[in-house]
Backbone as numpy.savetxt, mean C-alpha at the origin, in Angstrom:
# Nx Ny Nz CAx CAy CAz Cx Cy Cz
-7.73 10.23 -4.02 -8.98 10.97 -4.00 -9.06 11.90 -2.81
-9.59 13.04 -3.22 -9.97 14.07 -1.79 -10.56 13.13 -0.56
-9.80 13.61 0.26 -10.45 13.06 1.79 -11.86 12.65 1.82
-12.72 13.91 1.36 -14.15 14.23 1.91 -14.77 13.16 0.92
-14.39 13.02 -0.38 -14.93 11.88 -1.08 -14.56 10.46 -1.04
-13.77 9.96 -0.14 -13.31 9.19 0.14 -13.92 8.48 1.08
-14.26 9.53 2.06 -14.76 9.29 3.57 -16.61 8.80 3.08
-17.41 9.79 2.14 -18.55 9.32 1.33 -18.71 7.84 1.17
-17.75 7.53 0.00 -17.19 5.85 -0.63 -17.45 5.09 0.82
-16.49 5.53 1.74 -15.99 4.54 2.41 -17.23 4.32 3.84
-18.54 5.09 3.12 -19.49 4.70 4.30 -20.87 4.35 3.67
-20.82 4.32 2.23 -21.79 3.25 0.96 -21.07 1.87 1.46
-19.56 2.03 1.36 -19.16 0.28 1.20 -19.87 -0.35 2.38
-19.42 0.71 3.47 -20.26 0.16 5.02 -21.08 -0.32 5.14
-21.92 0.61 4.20 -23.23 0.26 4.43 -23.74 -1.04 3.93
-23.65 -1.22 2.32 -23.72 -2.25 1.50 -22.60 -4.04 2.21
-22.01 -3.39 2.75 -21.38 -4.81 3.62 -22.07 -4.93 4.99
-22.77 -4.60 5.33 -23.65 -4.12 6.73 -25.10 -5.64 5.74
-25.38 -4.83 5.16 -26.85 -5.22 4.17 -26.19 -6.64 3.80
-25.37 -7.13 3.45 -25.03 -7.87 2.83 -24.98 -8.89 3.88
-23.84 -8.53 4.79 -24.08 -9.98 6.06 -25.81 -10.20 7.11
-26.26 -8.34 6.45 -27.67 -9.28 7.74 -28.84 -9.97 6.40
-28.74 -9.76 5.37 -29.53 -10.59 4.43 -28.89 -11.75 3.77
-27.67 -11.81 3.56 -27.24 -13.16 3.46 -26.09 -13.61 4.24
-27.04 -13.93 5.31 -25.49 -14.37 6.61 -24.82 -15.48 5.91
-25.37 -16.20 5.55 -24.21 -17.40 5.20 -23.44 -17.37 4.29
-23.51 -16.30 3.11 -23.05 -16.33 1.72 -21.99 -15.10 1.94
-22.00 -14.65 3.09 -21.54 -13.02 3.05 -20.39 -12.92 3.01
-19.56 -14.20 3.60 -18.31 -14.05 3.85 -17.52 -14.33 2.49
-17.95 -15.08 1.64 -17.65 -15.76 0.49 -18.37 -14.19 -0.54
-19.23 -13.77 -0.37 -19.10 -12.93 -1.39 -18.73 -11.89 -1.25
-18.12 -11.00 0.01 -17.12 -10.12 0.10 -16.11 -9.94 -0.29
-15.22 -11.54 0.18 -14.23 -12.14 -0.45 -13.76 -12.18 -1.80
-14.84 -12.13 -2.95 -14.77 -12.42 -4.30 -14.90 -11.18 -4.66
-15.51 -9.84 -4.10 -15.98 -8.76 -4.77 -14.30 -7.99 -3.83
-13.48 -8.17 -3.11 -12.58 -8.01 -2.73 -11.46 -7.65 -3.86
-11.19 -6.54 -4.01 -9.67 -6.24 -4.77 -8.89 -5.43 -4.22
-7.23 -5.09 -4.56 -6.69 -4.02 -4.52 -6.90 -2.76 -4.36
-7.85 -2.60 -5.54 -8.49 -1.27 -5.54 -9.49 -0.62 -4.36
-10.15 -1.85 -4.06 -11.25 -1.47 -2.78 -10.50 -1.07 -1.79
-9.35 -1.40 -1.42 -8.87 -0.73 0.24 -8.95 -0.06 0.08
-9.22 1.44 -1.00 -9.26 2.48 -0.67 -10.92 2.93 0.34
-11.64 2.12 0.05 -12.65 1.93 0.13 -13.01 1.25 1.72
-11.78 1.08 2.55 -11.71 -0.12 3.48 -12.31 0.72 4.79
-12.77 0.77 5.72 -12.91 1.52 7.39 -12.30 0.61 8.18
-11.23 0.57 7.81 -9.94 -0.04 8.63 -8.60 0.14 8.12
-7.54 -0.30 9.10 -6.18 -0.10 8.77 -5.60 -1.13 7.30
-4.70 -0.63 7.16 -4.00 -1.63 6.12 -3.34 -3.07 6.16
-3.55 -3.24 7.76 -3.00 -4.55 8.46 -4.54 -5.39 8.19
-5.57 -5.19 8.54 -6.58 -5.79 8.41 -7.07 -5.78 6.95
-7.15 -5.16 6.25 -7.72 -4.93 4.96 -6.63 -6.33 4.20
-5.38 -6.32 4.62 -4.44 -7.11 3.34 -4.89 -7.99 3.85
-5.55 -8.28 5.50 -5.88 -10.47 5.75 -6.79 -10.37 4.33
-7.54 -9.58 4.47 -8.77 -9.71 3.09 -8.43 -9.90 2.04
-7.18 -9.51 1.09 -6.69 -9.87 0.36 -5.88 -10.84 0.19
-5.54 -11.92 1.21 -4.97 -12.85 1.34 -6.18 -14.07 1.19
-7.32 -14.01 1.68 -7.95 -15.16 1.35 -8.04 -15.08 -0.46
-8.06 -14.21 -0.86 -8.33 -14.44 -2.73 -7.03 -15.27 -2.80
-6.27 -15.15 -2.35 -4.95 -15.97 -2.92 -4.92 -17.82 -1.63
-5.97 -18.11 -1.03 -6.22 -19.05 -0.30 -5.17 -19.92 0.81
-5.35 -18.30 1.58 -4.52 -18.28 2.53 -5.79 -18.13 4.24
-5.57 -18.50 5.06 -6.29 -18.61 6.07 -6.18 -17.51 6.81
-7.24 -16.99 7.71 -7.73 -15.99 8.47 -6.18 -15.18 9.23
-5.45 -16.21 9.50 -3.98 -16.04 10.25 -2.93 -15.67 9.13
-3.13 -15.66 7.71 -1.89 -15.55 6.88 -1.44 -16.40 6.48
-1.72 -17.74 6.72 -0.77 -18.83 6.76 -1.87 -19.79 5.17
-1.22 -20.71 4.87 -1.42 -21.22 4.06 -2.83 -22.21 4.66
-3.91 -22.95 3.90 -5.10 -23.30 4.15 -4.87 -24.55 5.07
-3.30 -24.80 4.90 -2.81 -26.50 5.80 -1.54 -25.95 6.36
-1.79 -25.01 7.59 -0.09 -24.32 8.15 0.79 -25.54 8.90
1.37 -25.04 9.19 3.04 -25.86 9.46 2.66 -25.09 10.97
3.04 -25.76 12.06 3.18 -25.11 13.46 4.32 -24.06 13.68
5.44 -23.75 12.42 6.52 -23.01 12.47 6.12 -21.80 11.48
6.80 -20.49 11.71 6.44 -20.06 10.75 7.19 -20.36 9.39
6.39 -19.73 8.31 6.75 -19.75 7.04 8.16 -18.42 7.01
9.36 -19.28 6.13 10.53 -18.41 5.81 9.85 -16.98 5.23
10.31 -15.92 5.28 9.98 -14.69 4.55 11.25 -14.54 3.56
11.09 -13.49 2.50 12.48 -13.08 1.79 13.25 -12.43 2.71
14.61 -12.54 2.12 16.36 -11.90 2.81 15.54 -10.63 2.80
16.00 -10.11 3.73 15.37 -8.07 4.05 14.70 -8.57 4.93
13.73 -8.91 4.72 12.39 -8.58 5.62 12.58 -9.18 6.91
12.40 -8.26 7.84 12.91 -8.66 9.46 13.86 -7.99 9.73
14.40 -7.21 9.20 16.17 -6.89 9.63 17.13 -8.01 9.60
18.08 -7.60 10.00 18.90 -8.78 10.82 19.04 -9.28 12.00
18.56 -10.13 11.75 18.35 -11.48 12.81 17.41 -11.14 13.89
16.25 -10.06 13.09 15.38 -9.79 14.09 14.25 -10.65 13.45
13.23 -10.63 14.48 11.92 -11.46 14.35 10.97 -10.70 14.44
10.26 -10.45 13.24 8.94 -9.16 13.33 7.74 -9.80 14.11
6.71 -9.16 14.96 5.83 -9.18 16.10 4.87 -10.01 14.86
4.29 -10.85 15.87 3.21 -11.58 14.91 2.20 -10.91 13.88
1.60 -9.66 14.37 0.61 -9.38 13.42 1.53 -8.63 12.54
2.63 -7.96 12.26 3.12 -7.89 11.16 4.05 -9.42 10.41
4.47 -10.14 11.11 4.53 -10.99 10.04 3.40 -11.45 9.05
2.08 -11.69 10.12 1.12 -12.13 8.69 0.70 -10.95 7.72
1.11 -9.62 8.03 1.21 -8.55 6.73 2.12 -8.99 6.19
3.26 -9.22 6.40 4.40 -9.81 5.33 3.53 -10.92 4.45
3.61 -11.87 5.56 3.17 -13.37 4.30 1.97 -12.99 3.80
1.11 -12.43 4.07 0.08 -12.41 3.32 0.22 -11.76 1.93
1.03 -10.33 1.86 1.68 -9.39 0.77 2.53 -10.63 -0.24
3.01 -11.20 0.35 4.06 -12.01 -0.36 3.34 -13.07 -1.11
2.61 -14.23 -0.53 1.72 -14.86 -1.16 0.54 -14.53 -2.06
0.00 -13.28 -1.62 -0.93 -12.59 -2.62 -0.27 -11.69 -3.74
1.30 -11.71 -3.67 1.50 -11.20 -4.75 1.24 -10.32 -5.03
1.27 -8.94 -4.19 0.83 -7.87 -4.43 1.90 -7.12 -4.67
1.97 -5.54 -5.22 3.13 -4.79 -5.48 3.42 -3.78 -4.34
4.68 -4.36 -3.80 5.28 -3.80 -2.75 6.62 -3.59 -3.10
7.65 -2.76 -1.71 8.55 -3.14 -1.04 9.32 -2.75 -0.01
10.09 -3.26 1.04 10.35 -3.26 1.86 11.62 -2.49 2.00
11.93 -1.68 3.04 13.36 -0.73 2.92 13.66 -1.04 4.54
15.12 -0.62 4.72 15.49 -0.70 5.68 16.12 0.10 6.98
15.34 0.51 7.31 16.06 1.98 8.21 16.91 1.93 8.80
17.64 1.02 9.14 18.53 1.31 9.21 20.16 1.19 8.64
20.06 1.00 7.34 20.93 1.61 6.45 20.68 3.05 6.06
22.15 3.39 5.47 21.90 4.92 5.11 20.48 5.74 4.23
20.03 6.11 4.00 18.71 6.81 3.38 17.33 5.47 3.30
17.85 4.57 4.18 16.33 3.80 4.23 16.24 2.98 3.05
17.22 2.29 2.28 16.71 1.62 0.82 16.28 0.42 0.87
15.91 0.43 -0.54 14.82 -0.91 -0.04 15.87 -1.99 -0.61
15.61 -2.82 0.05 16.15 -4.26 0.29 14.82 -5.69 -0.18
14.03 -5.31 -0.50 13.37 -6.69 -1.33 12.24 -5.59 -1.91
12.05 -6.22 -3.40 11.02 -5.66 -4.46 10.27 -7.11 -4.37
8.94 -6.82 -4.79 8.11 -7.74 -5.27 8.07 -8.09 -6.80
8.03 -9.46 -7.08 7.22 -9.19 -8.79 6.44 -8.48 -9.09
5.08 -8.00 -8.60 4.32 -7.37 -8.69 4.73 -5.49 -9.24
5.61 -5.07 -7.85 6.05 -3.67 -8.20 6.97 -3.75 -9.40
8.07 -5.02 -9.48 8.98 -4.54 -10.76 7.86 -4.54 -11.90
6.76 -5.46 -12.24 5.84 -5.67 -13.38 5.32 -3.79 -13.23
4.74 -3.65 -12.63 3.92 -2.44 -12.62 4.97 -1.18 -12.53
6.42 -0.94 -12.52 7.17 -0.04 -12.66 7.79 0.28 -13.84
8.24 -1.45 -14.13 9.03 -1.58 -15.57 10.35 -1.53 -15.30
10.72 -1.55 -13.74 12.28 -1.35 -13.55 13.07 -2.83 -13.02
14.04 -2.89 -13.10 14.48 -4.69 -12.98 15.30 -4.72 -11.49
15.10 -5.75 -10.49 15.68 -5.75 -9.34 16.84 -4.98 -8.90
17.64 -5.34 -10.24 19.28 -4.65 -9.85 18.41 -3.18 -9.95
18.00 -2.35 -10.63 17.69 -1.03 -10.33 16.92 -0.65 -9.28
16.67 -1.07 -8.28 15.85 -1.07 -7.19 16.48 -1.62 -5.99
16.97 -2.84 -5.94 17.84 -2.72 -4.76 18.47 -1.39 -4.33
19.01 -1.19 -3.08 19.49 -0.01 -2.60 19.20 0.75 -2.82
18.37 1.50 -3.42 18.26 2.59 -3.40 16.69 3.25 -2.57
16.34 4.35 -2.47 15.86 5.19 -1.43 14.20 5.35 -2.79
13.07 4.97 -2.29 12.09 4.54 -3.11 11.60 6.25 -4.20
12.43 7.20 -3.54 12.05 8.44 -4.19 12.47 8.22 -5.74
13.06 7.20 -6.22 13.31 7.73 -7.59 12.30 7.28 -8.58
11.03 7.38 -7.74 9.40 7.26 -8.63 9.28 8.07 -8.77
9.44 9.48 -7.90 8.98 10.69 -7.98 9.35 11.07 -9.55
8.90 12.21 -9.54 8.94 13.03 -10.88 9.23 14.35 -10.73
8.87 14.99 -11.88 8.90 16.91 -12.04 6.83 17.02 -11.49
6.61 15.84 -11.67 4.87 16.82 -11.55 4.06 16.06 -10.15
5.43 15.64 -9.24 5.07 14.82 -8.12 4.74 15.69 -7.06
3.43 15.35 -6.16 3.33 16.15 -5.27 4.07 16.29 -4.08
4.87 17.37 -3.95 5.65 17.47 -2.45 5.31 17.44 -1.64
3.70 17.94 -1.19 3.01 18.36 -0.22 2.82 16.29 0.08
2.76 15.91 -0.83 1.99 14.31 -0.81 3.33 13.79 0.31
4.69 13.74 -0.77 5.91 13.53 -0.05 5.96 13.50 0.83
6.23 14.88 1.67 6.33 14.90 2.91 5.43 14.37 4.08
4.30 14.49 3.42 2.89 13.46 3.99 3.76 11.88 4.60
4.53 11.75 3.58 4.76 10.15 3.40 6.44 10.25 4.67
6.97 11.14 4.20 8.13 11.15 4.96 7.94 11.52 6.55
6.57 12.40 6.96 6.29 12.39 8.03 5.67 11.26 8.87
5.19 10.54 8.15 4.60 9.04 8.52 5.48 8.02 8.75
6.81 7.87 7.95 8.09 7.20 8.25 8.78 7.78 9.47
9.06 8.96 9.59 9.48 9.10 10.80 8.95 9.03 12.24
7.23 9.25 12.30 6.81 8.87 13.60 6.00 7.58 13.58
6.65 6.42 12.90 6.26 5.24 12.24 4.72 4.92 12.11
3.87 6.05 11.35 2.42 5.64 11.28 1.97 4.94 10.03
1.15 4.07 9.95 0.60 3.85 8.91 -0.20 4.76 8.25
0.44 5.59 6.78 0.29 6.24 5.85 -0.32 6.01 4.26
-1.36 6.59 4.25 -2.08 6.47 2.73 -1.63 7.60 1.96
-1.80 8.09 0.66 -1.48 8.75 -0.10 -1.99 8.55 -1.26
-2.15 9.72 -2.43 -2.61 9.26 -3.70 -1.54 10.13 -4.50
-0.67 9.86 -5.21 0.47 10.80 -5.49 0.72 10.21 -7.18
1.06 11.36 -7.96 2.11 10.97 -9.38 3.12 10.62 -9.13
3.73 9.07 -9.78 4.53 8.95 -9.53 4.93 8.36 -10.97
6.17 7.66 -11.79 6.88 7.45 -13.30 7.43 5.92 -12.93
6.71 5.30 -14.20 7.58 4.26 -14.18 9.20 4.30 -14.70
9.10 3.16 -15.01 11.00 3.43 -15.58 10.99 4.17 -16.70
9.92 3.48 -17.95 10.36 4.25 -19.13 9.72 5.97 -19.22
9.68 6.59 -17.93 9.06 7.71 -18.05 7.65 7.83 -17.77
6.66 6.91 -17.70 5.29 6.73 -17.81 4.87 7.31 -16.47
4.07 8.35 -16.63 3.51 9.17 -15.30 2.28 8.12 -15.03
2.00 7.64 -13.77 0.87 7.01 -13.08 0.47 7.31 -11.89
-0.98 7.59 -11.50 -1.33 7.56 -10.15 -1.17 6.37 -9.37
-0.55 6.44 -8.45 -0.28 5.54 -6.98 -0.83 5.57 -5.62
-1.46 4.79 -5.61 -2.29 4.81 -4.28 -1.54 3.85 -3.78
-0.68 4.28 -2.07 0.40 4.29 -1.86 0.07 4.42 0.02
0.63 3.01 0.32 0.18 2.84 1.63 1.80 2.45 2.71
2.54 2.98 2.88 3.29 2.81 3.97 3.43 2.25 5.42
3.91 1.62 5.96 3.83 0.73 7.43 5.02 0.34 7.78
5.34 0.82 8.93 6.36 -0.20 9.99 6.18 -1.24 10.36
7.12 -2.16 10.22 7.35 -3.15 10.96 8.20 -3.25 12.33
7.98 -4.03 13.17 8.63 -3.66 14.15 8.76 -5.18 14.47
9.90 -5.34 15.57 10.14 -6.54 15.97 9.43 -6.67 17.49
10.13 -7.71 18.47 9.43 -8.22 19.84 9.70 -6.97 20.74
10.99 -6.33 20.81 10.66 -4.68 21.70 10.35 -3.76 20.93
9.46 -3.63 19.80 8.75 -3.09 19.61 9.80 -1.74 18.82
10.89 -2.01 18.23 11.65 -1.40 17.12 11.52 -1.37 15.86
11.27 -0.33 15.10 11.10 -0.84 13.71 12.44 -1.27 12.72
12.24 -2.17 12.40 13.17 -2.89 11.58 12.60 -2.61 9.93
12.03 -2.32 9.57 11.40 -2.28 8.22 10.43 -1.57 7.77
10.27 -0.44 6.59 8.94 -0.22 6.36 8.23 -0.93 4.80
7.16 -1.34 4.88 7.04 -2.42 3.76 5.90 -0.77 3.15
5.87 -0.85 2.02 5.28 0.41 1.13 4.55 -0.66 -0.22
2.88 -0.12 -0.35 2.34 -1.09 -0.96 2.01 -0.06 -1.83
1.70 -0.62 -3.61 1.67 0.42 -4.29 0.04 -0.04 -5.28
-0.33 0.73 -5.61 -1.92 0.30 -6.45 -1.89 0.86 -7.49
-1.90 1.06 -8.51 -2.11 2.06 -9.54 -3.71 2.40 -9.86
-3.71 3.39 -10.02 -5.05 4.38 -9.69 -5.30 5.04 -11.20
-6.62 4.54 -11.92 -6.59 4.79 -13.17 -7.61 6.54 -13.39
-8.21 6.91 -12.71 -8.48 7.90 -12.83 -7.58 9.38 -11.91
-7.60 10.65 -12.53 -7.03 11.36 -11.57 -7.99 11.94 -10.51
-6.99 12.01 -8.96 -7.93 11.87 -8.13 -8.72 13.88 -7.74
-9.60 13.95 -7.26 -10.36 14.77 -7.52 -9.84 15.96 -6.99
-8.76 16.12 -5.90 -8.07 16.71 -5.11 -7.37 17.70 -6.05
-7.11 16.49 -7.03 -6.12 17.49 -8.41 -6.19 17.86 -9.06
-7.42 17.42 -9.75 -8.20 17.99 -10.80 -8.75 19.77 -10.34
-9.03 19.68 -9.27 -9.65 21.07 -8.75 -8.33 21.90 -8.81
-7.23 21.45 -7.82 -6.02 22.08 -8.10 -5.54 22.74 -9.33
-5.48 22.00 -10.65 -4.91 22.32 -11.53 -6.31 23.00 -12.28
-7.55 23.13 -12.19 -8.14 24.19 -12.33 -8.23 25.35 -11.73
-7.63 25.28 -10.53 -7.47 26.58 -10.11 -6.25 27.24 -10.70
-5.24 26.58 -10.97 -3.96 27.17 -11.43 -4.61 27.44 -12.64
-4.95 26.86 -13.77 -5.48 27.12 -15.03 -5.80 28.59 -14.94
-7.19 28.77 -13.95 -7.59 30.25 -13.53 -6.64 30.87 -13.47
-5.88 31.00 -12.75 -4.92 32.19 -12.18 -4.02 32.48 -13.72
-3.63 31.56 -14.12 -3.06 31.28 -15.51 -3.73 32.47 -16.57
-5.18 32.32 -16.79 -5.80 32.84 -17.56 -6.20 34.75 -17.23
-5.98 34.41 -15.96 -6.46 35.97 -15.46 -5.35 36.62 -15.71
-3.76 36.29 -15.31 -2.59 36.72 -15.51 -2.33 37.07 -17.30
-2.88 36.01 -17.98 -2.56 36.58 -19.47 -3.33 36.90 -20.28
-4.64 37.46 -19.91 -5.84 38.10 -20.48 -5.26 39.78 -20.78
C-alpha cells in the first residue's frame, strides 16, 4: 500500500489499541492477541522484531520466544540459520524461534555464499509458493520475480540487504505454477555476538487486494496509452 495510506491505518490501529488497554486494562492483552494476524503488521508502529513476539503468542509461545515451559538452554534452530558455527545475538534468535514455531512463511539466505541463497525454506513459504525444497534451496530468492515485478520495489529490497536494514515492501511476485500474487515482504539481518551478519531471514504475506500505489500507476500509464492512440 502507498506510504501515505499506510501511515493513516497505522495511526486508527494506534489509536483503537490506545482505547482498548485504557477501557479494558485487564482484557487488553488477551484481546489484542486474538485480533492479532499476519496481515496486521502492516498495520504495526513498530519494527518487525517486535511485531513477530506478537505473533508468537497466537502460537503459545512466551513474551521471550520460548515455549510457555522454557528449558534454561536455548532451543536448536534449523541447519542455515546462524551461519556456521556462529551464534545469532539474543533478540534475533527469538525472531528466529518465534518465525519457526509460529509457522509463518519465510526464509533465510546466506551471505555469505555466492549470490546470498537461501539455505532453509519454511512450510509455510513452500505451501504459499507451490515450489518444493529441492527448488529453493540455493538459489538467490529473485526467482519470484516476474515480467510485471516492480524494479523500483527490488532495488528498495536490495538496498536494504546491503546496508543491513530492516525492509518492508509490497511487490508482484509468481508462484511456481506462474500465479502472479501480491507480497508483503519484510527483510532483516541477523547478526551474531560481534555484531556480523550471518543471515537475512525474508518474511512473506500474501496481500489480497492491489496496493493503491499501483493502481494509480497503471492508471496513469492507461492515460498516456490513450492520449498516444487517439
Amino acid at each position: 500500500p502507498h506510504p501515505s495510506q499506510l501511515a493513516g491505518l497505522r495511526e486508527v490501529n494506534t489509536n483503537l489499541r490506545k482505547l482498548i488497554r485504557s477501557e479494558l486494562p485487564q482484557q487488553a492483552t488477551e484481546i489484542l492477541t486474538q485480533c492479532m494476524t499476519q496481515e496486521s503488521l502492516l498495520l504495526m508502529d513498530t519494527d518487525m522484531k517486535e511485531a513477530t513476539s506478537l505473533i508468537s503468542k497466537q502460537a503459545g509461545l512466551d513474551e521471550d520466544g520460548g515455549p510457555a515451559d522454557p528449558s534454561t538452554e536455548r532451543q536448536g534452530l534449523p541447519e542455515g540459520i546462524g551461519g556456521h558455527s556462529h551464534v545469532l545475538t539474543e533478540p534475533d534468535y527469538r525472531l528466529m524461534l518465534n518465525l519457526v514455531q509460529a509457522q509463518q512463511n519465510f526464509t533465510v539466505s546466506d551471505p555469505s555464499l555466492p549470490d546470498n541463497p537461501i539455505v532453509y525454506a519454511s512450510e509455510g513459504f513452500l505451501k504459499l509458493t507451490g515450489y518444493t525444497r529441492e527448488q529453493v534451496i540455493g538459489r538467490n530468492c529473485r526467482f519470484l520475480q516476474g515480467p510485471k515485478t516492480d524494479q523500483k520495489m527490488v532495488d528498495h529490497i536490495r538496498d536494504g540487504v546491503k546496508d543491513g536494514k530492516d525492509t518492508s515492501v509490497c511487490l508482484l511476485n509468481y508462484k511456481a505454477d506462474g500465479t502472479p500474487f501480491w507480497n508483503q515482504f519484510f527483510v532483516a539481518a541477523l547478526r551474531d555476538a560481534n555484531g556480523n551478519i550471518v543471515n537475512f531471514v525474508g518474511v512473506q504475506c500474501e496481500v489480497n487486494q492491489v496496493p493503491l500505489e499501483i493502481m494509480r500507476e497503471s492508471a496513469k500509464q492507461m492515460a498516456v496509452w490513450d492520449i498516444n492512440n487517439a
